[in-house]
Coordinates of C-alpha atoms in Angstrom, one line a residue:
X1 CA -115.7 78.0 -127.6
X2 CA -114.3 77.8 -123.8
X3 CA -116.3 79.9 -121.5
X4 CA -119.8 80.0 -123.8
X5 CA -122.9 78.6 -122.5
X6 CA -122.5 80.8 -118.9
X7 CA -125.8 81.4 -117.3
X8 CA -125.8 85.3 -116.4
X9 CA -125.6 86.3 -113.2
X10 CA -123.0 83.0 -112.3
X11 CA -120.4 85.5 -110.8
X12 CA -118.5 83.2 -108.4
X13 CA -117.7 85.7 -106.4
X14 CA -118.5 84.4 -103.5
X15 CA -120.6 86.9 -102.4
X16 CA -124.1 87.8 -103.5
X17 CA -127.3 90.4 -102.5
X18 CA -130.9 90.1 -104.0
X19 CA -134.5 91.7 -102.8
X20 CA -137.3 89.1 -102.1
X21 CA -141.0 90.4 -102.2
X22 CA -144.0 89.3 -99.7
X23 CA -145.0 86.9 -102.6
X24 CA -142.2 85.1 -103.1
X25 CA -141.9 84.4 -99.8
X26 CA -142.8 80.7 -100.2
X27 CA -139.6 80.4 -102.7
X28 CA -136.9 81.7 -100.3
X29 CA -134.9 78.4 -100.1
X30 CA -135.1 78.6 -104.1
X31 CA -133.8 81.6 -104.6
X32 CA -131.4 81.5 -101.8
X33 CA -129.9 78.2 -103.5
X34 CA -129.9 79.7 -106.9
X35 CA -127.8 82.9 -105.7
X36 CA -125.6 80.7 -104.0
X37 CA -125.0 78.4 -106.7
X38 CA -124.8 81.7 -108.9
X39 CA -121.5 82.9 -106.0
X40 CA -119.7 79.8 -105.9
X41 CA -121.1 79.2 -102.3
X42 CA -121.3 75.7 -101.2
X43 CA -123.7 74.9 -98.6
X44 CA -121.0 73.1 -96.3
X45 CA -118.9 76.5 -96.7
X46 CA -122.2 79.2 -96.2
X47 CA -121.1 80.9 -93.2
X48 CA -124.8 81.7 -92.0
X49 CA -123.6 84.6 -89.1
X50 CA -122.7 86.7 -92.5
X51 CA -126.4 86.0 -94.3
X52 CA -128.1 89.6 -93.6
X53 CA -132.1 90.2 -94.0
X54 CA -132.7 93.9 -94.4
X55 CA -136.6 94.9 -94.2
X56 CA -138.2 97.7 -95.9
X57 CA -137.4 100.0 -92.9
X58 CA -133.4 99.6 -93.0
X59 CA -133.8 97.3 -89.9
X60 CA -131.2 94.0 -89.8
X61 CA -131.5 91.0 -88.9
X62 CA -128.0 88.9 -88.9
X63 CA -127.1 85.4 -87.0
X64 CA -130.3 85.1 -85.1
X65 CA -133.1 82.5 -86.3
X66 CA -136.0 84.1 -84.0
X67 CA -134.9 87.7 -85.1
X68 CA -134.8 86.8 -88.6
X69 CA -138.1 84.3 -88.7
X70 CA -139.6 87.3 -87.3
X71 CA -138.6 89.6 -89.5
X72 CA -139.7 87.5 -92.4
X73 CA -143.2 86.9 -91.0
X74 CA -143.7 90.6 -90.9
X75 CA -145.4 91.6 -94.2
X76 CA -144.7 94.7 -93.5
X77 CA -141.0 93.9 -94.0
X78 CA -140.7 93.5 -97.7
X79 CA -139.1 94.2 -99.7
X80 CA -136.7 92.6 -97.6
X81 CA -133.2 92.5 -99.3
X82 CA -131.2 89.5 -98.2
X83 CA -127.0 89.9 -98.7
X84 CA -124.2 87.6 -98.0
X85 CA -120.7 89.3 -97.8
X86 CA -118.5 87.2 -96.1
X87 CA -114.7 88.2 -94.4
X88 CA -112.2 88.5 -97.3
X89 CA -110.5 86.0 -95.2
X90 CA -113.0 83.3 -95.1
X91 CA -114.7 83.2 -98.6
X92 CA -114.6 79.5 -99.7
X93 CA -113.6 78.2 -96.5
X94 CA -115.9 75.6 -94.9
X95 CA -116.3 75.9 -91.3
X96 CA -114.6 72.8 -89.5
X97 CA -111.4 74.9 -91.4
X98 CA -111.9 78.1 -90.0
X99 CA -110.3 77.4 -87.0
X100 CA -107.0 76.4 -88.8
X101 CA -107.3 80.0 -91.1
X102 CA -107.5 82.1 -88.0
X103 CA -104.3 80.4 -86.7
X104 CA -102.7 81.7 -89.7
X105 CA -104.4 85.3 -89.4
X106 CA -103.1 85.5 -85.9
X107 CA -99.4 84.3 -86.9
X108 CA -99.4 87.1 -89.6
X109 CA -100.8 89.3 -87.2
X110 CA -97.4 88.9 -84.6
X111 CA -95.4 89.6 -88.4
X112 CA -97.6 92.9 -89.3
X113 CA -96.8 94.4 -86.4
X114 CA -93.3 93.6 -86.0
X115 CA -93.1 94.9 -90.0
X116 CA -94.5 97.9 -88.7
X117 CA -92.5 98.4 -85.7
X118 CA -89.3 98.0 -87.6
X119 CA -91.1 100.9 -90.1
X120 CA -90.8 98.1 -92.9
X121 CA -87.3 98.6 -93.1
X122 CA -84.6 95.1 -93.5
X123 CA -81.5 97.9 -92.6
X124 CA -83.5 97.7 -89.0
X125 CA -82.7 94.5 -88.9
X126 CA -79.6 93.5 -87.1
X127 CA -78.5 89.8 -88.2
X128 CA -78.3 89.0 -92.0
X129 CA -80.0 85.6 -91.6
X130 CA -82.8 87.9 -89.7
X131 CA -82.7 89.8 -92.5
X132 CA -83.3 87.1 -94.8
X133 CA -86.3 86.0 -92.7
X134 CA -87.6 89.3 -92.6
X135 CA -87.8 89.9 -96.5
X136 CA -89.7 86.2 -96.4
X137 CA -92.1 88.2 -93.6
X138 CA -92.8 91.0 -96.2
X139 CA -93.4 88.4 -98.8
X140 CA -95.8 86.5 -96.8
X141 CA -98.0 89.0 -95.9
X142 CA -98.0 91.4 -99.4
X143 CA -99.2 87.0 -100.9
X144 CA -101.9 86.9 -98.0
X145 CA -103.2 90.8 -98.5
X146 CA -103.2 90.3 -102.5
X147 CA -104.8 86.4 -102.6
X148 CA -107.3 87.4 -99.9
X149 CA -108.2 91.2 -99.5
X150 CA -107.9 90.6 -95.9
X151 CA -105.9 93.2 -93.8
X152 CA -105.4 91.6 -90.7
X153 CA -106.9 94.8 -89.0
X154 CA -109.1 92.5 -87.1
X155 CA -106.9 89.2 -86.6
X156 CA -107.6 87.8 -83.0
X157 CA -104.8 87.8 -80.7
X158 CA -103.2 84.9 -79.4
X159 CA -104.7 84.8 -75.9
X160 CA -108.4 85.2 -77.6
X161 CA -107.4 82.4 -80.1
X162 CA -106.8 80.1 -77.0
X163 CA -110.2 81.6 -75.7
X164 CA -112.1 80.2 -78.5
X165 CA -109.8 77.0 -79.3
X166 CA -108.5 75.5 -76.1
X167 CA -107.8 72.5 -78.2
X168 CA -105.5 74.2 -80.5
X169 CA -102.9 75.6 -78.0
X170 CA -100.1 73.8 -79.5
X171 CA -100.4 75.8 -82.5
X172 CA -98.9 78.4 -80.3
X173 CA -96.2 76.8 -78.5
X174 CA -93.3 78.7 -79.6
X175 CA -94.8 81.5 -81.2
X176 CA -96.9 83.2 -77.9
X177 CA -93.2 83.9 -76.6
X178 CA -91.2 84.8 -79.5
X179 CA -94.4 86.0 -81.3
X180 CA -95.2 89.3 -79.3
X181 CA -91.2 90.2 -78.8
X182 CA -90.6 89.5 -82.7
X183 CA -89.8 93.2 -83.2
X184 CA -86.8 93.0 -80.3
X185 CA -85.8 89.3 -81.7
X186 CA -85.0 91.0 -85.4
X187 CA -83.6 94.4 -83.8
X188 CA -81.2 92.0 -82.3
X189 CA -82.2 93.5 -78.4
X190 CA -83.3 90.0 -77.2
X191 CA -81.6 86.5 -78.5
X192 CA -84.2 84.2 -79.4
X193 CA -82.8 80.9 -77.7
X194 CA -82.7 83.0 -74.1
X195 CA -86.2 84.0 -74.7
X196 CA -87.3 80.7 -75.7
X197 CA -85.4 78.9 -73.2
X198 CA -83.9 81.3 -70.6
X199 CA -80.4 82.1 -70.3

């Protein structure tokens, strides 16, 4: 029947913790590979800065290689418990994409908080095409909060965006004017063609 035959533990989850001891030290990579295999986690999509060693003593190591070979050569480390609990927002994603999914974070971003400043209300909302557009906005980000877990509560702004990706301005040509004013634009207090383009 569909679905027999599973190996347990295969959880696809994306996510995965396990304990290593001093003596299987040597098998690391092994079991690393299994309990990736075991998530879902391809190796082109492991997003190392999230793998986390935790020795015996409840010290971390996280995104260093000399703080977490050192921990490892320690024998006084182990048990050492090694987890991988990625952002909600970047489970599955490989890394030459991430780029492209923050862009999108920071875009809903500029909509949560117009949402919010309009209290989540459409009658605050002046124009009925605006209106229209808002619902879509309310759509939009209940569809990225359900399909991702992701909150937005630490979305990069746009100016940090452009920080990191120089190369991806464009994605904000538009959007860094009308994107910070969005709550005026839909309360009808500023047109959107005189802010885009002056009067």
């Amino acid at each position: 029947a569909w679905g027999q035959g599973i190996e347990e533990g295969m959880t696809m989850s994306g996510e995965f913790e396990f304990t290593m001891q001093a003596s299987e030290k040597d098998c690391f990579g092994e079991m690393l590979s299994w309990h990736m295999l075991a998530a879902g986690v391809a190796p082109q999509s492991l997003d190392n800065r999230c793998l986390k060693f935790t020795d015996a003593s409840g010290t971390e190591a996280m995104g260093s290689k000399q703080e977490i070979g050192k921990l490892l050569a320690n024998p006084s480390s182990y048990p050492v418990r090694v987890s991988y609990f990625p952002h909600p927002a970047f489970k599955f994603v490989r890394p030459e994409a991430v780029p492209e999914v923050e862009s999108t974070r920071t875009h809903l971003k500029f909509v949560q908080d117009a949402v919010a400043e309009l209290d989540g209300n459409m009658d605050n909302v002046k124009h009925t095409h605006q209106r229209r557009t808002f619902e879509r906005y309310l759509l939009y980000l209940e569809d990225h909060y359900y399909q991702t877990g992701d909150d937005l509560h630490d979305a990069m702004n746009w100016e940090d965006f452009l920080q990191r990706y120089p190369h991806l301005e464009f994605f904000f040509l538009l959007t860094k004017k009308t994107g910070p004013g969005l709550s005026k634009i839909l309360r009808g207090e500023i047109d959107v063609l005189e802010y885009l383009f002056g009067g």
